[in-house]
Every structure is written in C-alpha cells, then in structure tokens.
GROMACS .gro file of C-alpha atoms in nm:
model
  263
    1UNK     CA    1   6.425  12.754  -8.489
    2UNK     CA    2   6.259  12.856  -8.201
    3UNK     CA    3   6.391  12.934  -7.834
    4UNK     CA    4   6.089  12.958  -7.552
    5UNK     CA    5   6.150  12.962  -7.189
    6UNK     CA    6   5.798  12.916  -7.043
    7UNK     CA    7   5.703  12.924  -6.665
    8UNK     CA    8   5.315  12.765  -6.594
    9UNK     CA    9   5.183  12.607  -6.329
   10UNK     CA   10   5.238  12.209  -6.327
   11UNK     CA   11   4.889  12.026  -6.231
   12UNK     CA   12   5.105  11.780  -6.077
   13UNK     CA   13   5.339  11.945  -5.886
   14UNK     CA   14   5.075  12.222  -5.788
   15UNK     CA   15   5.329  12.468  -5.873
   16UNK     CA   16   5.532  12.698  -6.085
   17UNK     CA   17   5.786  12.508  -6.284
   18UNK     CA   18   5.996  12.634  -6.592
   19UNK     CA   19   6.113  12.453  -6.937
   20UNK     CA   20   6.311  12.532  -7.230
   21UNK     CA   21   6.205  12.454  -7.570
   22UNK     CA   22   6.372  12.490  -7.891
   23UNK     CA   23   6.156  12.382  -8.180
   24UNK     CA   24   6.161  12.425  -8.534
   25UNK     CA   25   5.991  12.674  -8.700
   26UNK     CA   26   5.830  12.486  -9.029
   27UNK     CA   27   5.585  12.212  -9.183
   28UNK     CA   28   5.564  12.039  -8.781
   29UNK     CA   29   5.510  11.668  -8.668
   30UNK     CA   30   5.927  11.756  -8.525
   31UNK     CA   31   6.061  11.438  -8.382
   32UNK     CA   32   6.121  11.545  -8.010
   33UNK     CA   33   6.378  11.521  -7.735
   34UNK     CA   34   6.313  11.575  -7.415
   35UNK     CA   35   6.669  11.636  -7.230
   36UNK     CA   36   6.716  11.662  -6.817
   37UNK     CA   37   7.010  11.848  -6.637
   38UNK     CA   38   7.179  11.660  -6.377
   39UNK     CA   39   7.179  11.744  -6.001
   40UNK     CA   40   7.252  12.164  -5.948
   41UNK     CA   41   7.121  12.237  -6.258
   42UNK     CA   42   6.783  12.362  -6.401
   43UNK     CA   43   6.565  12.400  -6.770
   44UNK     CA   44   6.871  12.633  -6.861
   45UNK     CA   45   7.177  12.440  -6.849
   46UNK     CA   46   7.172  12.237  -7.164
   47UNK     CA   47   7.160  12.587  -7.311
   48UNK     CA   48   7.395  12.751  -7.105
   49UNK     CA   49   7.674  12.518  -7.092
   50UNK     CA   50   7.665  12.334  -7.469
   51UNK     CA   51   7.585  12.466  -7.804
   52UNK     CA   52   7.297  12.259  -7.857
   53UNK     CA   53   7.142  12.532  -7.991
   54UNK     CA   54   7.358  12.509  -8.235
   55UNK     CA   55   7.320  12.159  -8.296
   56UNK     CA   56   6.944  12.111  -8.372
   57UNK     CA   57   6.955  12.415  -8.594
   58UNK     CA   58   6.804  12.305  -8.935
   59UNK     CA   59   6.692  12.006  -8.792
   60UNK     CA   60   6.324  11.883  -8.747
   61UNK     CA   61   6.406  11.824  -8.412
   62UNK     CA   62   6.234  11.969  -8.067
   63UNK     CA   63   6.403  11.963  -7.750
   64UNK     CA   64   6.222  12.050  -7.398
   65UNK     CA   65   6.445  12.077  -7.127
   66UNK     CA   66   6.239  12.047  -6.817
   67UNK     CA   67   6.386  12.186  -6.415
   68UNK     CA   68   6.395  11.846  -6.190
   69UNK     CA   69   6.480  12.069  -5.862
   70UNK     CA   70   6.750  11.797  -5.756
   71UNK     CA   71   6.432  11.564  -5.752
   72UNK     CA   72   6.560  11.292  -6.007
   73UNK     CA   73   6.248  11.262  -6.134
   74UNK     CA   74   6.067  11.008  -6.010
   75UNK     CA   75   5.783  11.078  -5.768
   76UNK     CA   76   5.978  11.141  -5.420
   77UNK     CA   77   5.852  10.985  -5.118
   78UNK     CA   78   5.838  11.305  -4.913
   79UNK     CA   79   5.802  11.492  -5.157
   80UNK     CA   80   5.661  11.633  -5.506
   81UNK     CA   81   5.555  11.367  -5.812
   82UNK     CA   82   5.811  11.468  -6.072
   83UNK     CA   83   5.819  11.176  -6.250
   84UNK     CA   84   5.415  11.257  -6.314
   85UNK     CA   85   5.561  11.553  -6.420
   86UNK     CA   86   5.833  11.467  -6.651
   87UNK     CA   87   5.642  11.175  -6.801
   88UNK     CA   88   5.274  11.197  -6.810
   89UNK     CA   89   5.204  11.548  -6.794
   90UNK     CA   90   5.471  11.706  -6.967
   91UNK     CA   91   5.444  11.520  -7.288
   92UNK     CA   92   5.032  11.578  -7.284
   93UNK     CA   93   5.126  11.925  -7.238
   94UNK     CA   94   5.397  11.974  -7.495
   95UNK     CA   95   5.187  11.746  -7.779
   96UNK     CA   96   4.900  12.022  -7.653
   97UNK     CA   97   5.151  12.309  -7.720
   98UNK     CA   98   5.334  12.218  -8.047
   99UNK     CA   99   5.334  12.077  -8.374
  100UNK     CA  100   5.512  11.741  -8.254
  101UNK     CA  101   5.502  11.406  -8.402
  102UNK     CA  102   5.294  11.198  -8.120
  103UNK     CA  103   5.469  10.893  -8.240
  104UNK     CA  104   5.705  10.696  -7.977
  105UNK     CA  105   5.970  10.612  -8.258
  106UNK     CA  106   5.983  11.006  -8.286
  107UNK     CA  107   5.995  11.063  -7.922
  108UNK     CA  108   6.380  11.052  -7.759
  109UNK     CA  109   6.468  11.094  -7.378
  110UNK     CA  110   6.822  11.189  -7.250
  111UNK     CA  111   6.979  11.290  -6.977
  112UNK     CA  112   7.364  11.360  -6.778
  113UNK     CA  113   7.437  11.238  -6.453
  114UNK     CA  114   7.106  11.228  -6.239
  115UNK     CA  115   6.931  11.296  -6.564
  116UNK     CA  116   7.091  10.983  -6.729
  117UNK     CA  117   6.896  10.819  -6.405
  118UNK     CA  118   6.541  11.017  -6.461
  119UNK     CA  119   6.542  10.921  -6.800
  120UNK     CA  120   6.622  10.553  -6.812
  121UNK     CA  121   6.405  10.485  -6.503
  122UNK     CA  122   6.114  10.667  -6.731
  123UNK     CA  123   6.176  10.419  -6.969
  124UNK     CA  124   6.194  10.132  -6.810
  125UNK     CA  125   5.899  10.201  -6.658
  126UNK     CA  126   5.713  10.284  -6.981
  127UNK     CA  127   5.794   9.995  -7.274
  128UNK     CA  128   5.771  10.123  -7.598
  129UNK     CA  129   5.724  10.507  -7.486
  130UNK     CA  130   6.049  10.640  -7.656
  131UNK     CA  131   6.258  10.555  -7.910
  132UNK     CA  132   6.573  10.582  -7.728
  133UNK     CA  133   6.686  10.633  -7.395
  134UNK     CA  134   7.030  10.766  -7.374
  135UNK     CA  135   7.226  10.796  -7.013
  136UNK     CA  136   7.596  11.026  -7.035
  137UNK     CA  137   7.744  10.958  -6.735
  138UNK     CA  138   7.469  10.821  -6.525
  139UNK     CA  139   7.366  10.807  -6.178
  140UNK     CA  140   7.313  10.452  -6.270
  141UNK     CA  141   7.345  10.240  -5.942
  142UNK     CA  142   7.105  10.434  -5.722
  143UNK     CA  143   7.197  10.256  -5.441
  144UNK     CA  144   7.557  10.352  -5.465
  145UNK     CA  145   7.452  10.693  -5.452
  146UNK     CA  146   7.251  10.701  -5.175
  147UNK     CA  147   7.560  10.539  -4.978
  148UNK     CA  148   7.694  10.827  -5.052
  149UNK     CA  149   7.504  11.114  -5.122
  150UNK     CA  150   7.801  11.433  -5.181
  151UNK     CA  151   7.604  11.693  -5.070
  152UNK     CA  152   7.246  11.564  -5.180
  153UNK     CA  153   6.948  11.548  -4.897
  154UNK     CA  154   6.867  11.212  -5.048
  155UNK     CA  155   6.634  11.162  -4.820
  156UNK     CA  156   6.317  11.371  -4.918
  157UNK     CA  157   6.338  11.197  -5.278
  158UNK     CA  158   6.416  10.811  -5.212
  159UNK     CA  159   6.286  10.761  -4.828
  160UNK     CA  160   6.528  10.531  -4.624
  161UNK     CA  161   6.722  10.273  -4.776
  162UNK     CA  162   6.444  10.007  -4.733
  163UNK     CA  163   6.190  10.283  -4.907
  164UNK     CA  164   6.384  10.307  -5.232
  165UNK     CA  165   6.447   9.914  -5.234
  166UNK     CA  166   6.042   9.863  -5.184
  167UNK     CA  167   5.971  10.110  -5.394
  168UNK     CA  168   6.124   9.975  -5.714
  169UNK     CA  169   6.324  10.349  -5.693
  170UNK     CA  170   6.666  10.131  -5.777
  171UNK     CA  171   6.715  10.085  -6.222
  172UNK     CA  172   6.819   9.758  -6.130
  173UNK     CA  173   6.493   9.610  -5.947
  174UNK     CA  174   6.291   9.744  -6.298
  175UNK     CA  175   6.545   9.553  -6.553
  176UNK     CA  176   6.362   9.196  -6.531
  177UNK     CA  177   5.994   9.341  -6.522
  178UNK     CA  178   6.045   9.566  -6.825
  179UNK     CA  179   6.226   9.217  -7.023
  180UNK     CA  180   5.939   9.034  -6.976
  181UNK     CA  181   5.632   9.328  -7.091
  182UNK     CA  182   5.876   9.401  -7.380
  183UNK     CA  183   5.900   9.085  -7.514
  184UNK     CA  184   5.543   8.982  -7.437
  185UNK     CA  185   5.388   9.311  -7.630
  186UNK     CA  186   5.722   9.223  -7.934
  187UNK     CA  187   5.532   8.928  -7.979
  188UNK     CA  188   5.140   9.080  -7.999
  189UNK     CA  189   5.247   9.396  -8.220
  190UNK     CA  190   5.417   9.307  -8.523
  191UNK     CA  191   5.471   9.691  -8.558
  192UNK     CA  192   5.590   9.708  -8.140
  193UNK     CA  193   5.868   9.986  -8.066
  194UNK     CA  194   6.109   9.804  -7.916
  195UNK     CA  195   6.279  10.105  -7.690
  196UNK     CA  196   6.667  10.154  -7.722
  197UNK     CA  197   6.903  10.218  -7.486
  198UNK     CA  198   7.230  10.429  -7.530
  199UNK     CA  199   7.506  10.403  -7.220
  200UNK     CA  200   7.769  10.655  -7.308
  201UNK     CA  201   8.028  10.783  -7.026
  202UNK     CA  202   8.377  10.951  -7.058
  203UNK     CA  203   8.670  10.735  -6.949
  204UNK     CA  204   8.827  10.960  -6.700
  205UNK     CA  205   8.480  10.983  -6.539
  206UNK     CA  206   8.508  10.820  -6.136
  207UNK     CA  207   8.174  10.661  -6.224
  208UNK     CA  208   8.230  10.500  -6.499
  209UNK     CA  209   8.218  10.149  -6.359
  210UNK     CA  210   7.846  10.173  -6.316
  211UNK     CA  211   7.790  10.269  -6.657
  212UNK     CA  212   7.956   9.964  -6.813
  213UNK     CA  213   7.798   9.730  -6.479
  214UNK     CA  214   7.385   9.884  -6.594
  215UNK     CA  215   7.467   9.822  -6.980
  216UNK     CA  216   7.609   9.424  -6.937
  217UNK     CA  217   7.301   9.377  -6.678
  218UNK     CA  218   7.059   9.501  -6.946
  219UNK     CA  219   7.231   9.336  -7.201
  220UNK     CA  220   7.205   8.962  -6.997
  221UNK     CA  221   6.837   9.060  -6.979
  222UNK     CA  222   6.835   9.045  -7.410
  223UNK     CA  223   6.733   9.441  -7.371
  224UNK     CA  224   6.888   9.612  -7.689
  225UNK     CA  225   7.161   9.859  -7.540
  226UNK     CA  226   7.491  10.004  -7.670
  227UNK     CA  227   7.780  10.104  -7.493
  228UNK     CA  228   8.040  10.380  -7.523
  229UNK     CA  229   8.358  10.481  -7.325
  230UNK     CA  230   8.535  10.798  -7.525
  231UNK     CA  231   8.809  11.027  -7.340
  232UNK     CA  232   8.627  11.296  -7.122
  233UNK     CA  233   8.544  11.341  -6.728
  234UNK     CA  234   8.225  11.461  -6.544
  235UNK     CA  235   8.181  11.797  -6.716
  236UNK     CA  236   8.014  12.011  -6.996
  237UNK     CA  237   8.277  11.952  -7.265
  238UNK     CA  238   8.233  11.581  -7.251
  239UNK     CA  239   7.790  11.652  -7.232
  240UNK     CA  240   7.851  11.885  -7.522
  241UNK     CA  241   7.980  11.625  -7.683
  242UNK     CA  242   7.732  11.355  -7.619
  243UNK     CA  243   7.430  11.591  -7.728
  244UNK     CA  244   7.606  11.688  -8.035
  245UNK     CA  245   7.608  11.292  -8.149
  246UNK     CA  246   7.311  11.242  -8.006
  247UNK     CA  247   7.112  11.504  -8.229
  248UNK     CA  248   7.301  11.302  -8.559
  249UNK     CA  249   7.199  11.024  -8.427
  250UNK     CA  250   6.831  11.111  -8.424
  251UNK     CA  251   6.807  11.340  -8.741
  252UNK     CA  252   7.044  11.126  -8.927
  253UNK     CA  253   6.876  10.747  -8.793
  254UNK     CA  254   7.224  10.585  -8.765
  255UNK     CA  255   7.431  10.552  -8.456
  256UNK     CA  256   7.695  10.803  -8.338
  257UNK     CA  257   8.030  10.868  -8.306
  258UNK     CA  258   8.130  10.702  -8.003
  259UNK     CA  259   8.383  10.385  -7.964
  260UNK     CA  260   8.266  10.098  -7.834
  261UNK     CA  261   8.521   9.988  -7.551
  262UNK     CA  262   8.297   9.813  -7.257
  263UNK     CA  263   8.548   9.544  -7.056
   0.00000   0.00000   0.00000
C-alpha cells in the first residue's frame, strides 16, 4: 500500500487543495472510499487519529481523504464550490490519476460529524453514484446546528436561515425527491445501483437524536437505510471503530458488526 499526500490546484475552488490517499499496489481497478473529515480537521485527520492505514493494508480498497476547510462539502452561499470539488471534480481527477474502479458499485463515501453531513448530501443529490454512504455521528439536522453553531460561522457556508431552507441545504429537504428519482431509476434499469445508507452513532454522543431521527425519515421514505448504536462518544476512539467496520464491510461485502438499537 502507498500513502500519498497531494497538493494540487482545484479548478472548482480556484486554489490549491490537499488530500491524502491510501492506494493498494497491485493489479488495479480498486474499490474506492471517499472519506470526509469533520469540523476543525483536514486531509490528514483520518490518518493521524485512526489506524485506517492498518485496516486498509492488504485490501483492494483505495481511500481518498480531501480537505473540506470547515465548509461542509457544499457550494457555499458566500464562498467557494466545495460540493463541485468533492463530488464532481475529485472523482474525475482520482479516476485519471489512479487505477480505481469507475463502477458506482465499487464507490463509497463516508464521513464523521460535519463529514457525515457532507457524505449524505453528496449521496442524496446523486442517486446511484455510490454503493453505500456512511455517516458516523453525523450532523444530519443542519438546521439545528445552524441555530446553535458552537463556534463555527455558518453564514458564509449556508447564508441566512432562509437561504439554507430555500437552497435545500438541509438533508431532510432532499429525501422525497431522492426517493422518487430512486424508484424511477430502479424501475427503468435492472442493473441500477441502489445506494445504501448506513448511519451509526455512539450512545454517549450528545447529538445521537440526529442520527436516529434521520434514519427514521429515510426508512419512512422507502430508502435503503441501516442504523446502528454502540457505546461511544463524539470522539476519535469511536470513529476508529467505525472506520474499521466500514473497511470490513467494503472488503468482505458483509454487514458491519454494529448492534442495531434504534428506538
């Protein structure tokens, strides 16, 4: 396995951006996980704070970890186009650089906290782009976080509260349209990739209600979702377990070892 740190100029952002990549050294056509960090982090967060390099070693999985610069992986109302970068440009760029699979069934996206929001925002806006989207302790009710920003200036990202709602930047506003488009595509294509959503959160996490309620909303809309709770807080000890389970899920094509306790 190779560990690369890349600094290149993003066309979408019109500035230099950094990413870390873990890539197998073998035959190619690898499965790929786009892994997003949380607020206050950067491209190195997962490598520095978890054992992801150990977990992915000897697998056929490439892991791409971009910097999100505290901008929630969306096209900012008063800023740069992080969604275009992370969801459009980055995939195209990585498929040019590396011998990774172009098949959506081999493409995954995951994130913790802010990155969980970014992963689900990407997947809900792009039916069939990913095999599975994972949220670990995700900020899945962004309206609640907007009203209680806790040190993050939300206005440059989301604009006013009305801007957030009108531009459908709240994940709940995306569910119905996604469900309708997903059913239409499944009915017209027998080979359609039905993206799975996996939500997990620690029982001691103060925002666990966001994860459970969002899972219920996805389930009520008929979207393929699974919800898991285990002991843990909003911290790297918990997210290290999450990423280990995720790598096992991708590599072994079986469910992760989380207990389902959604109430």
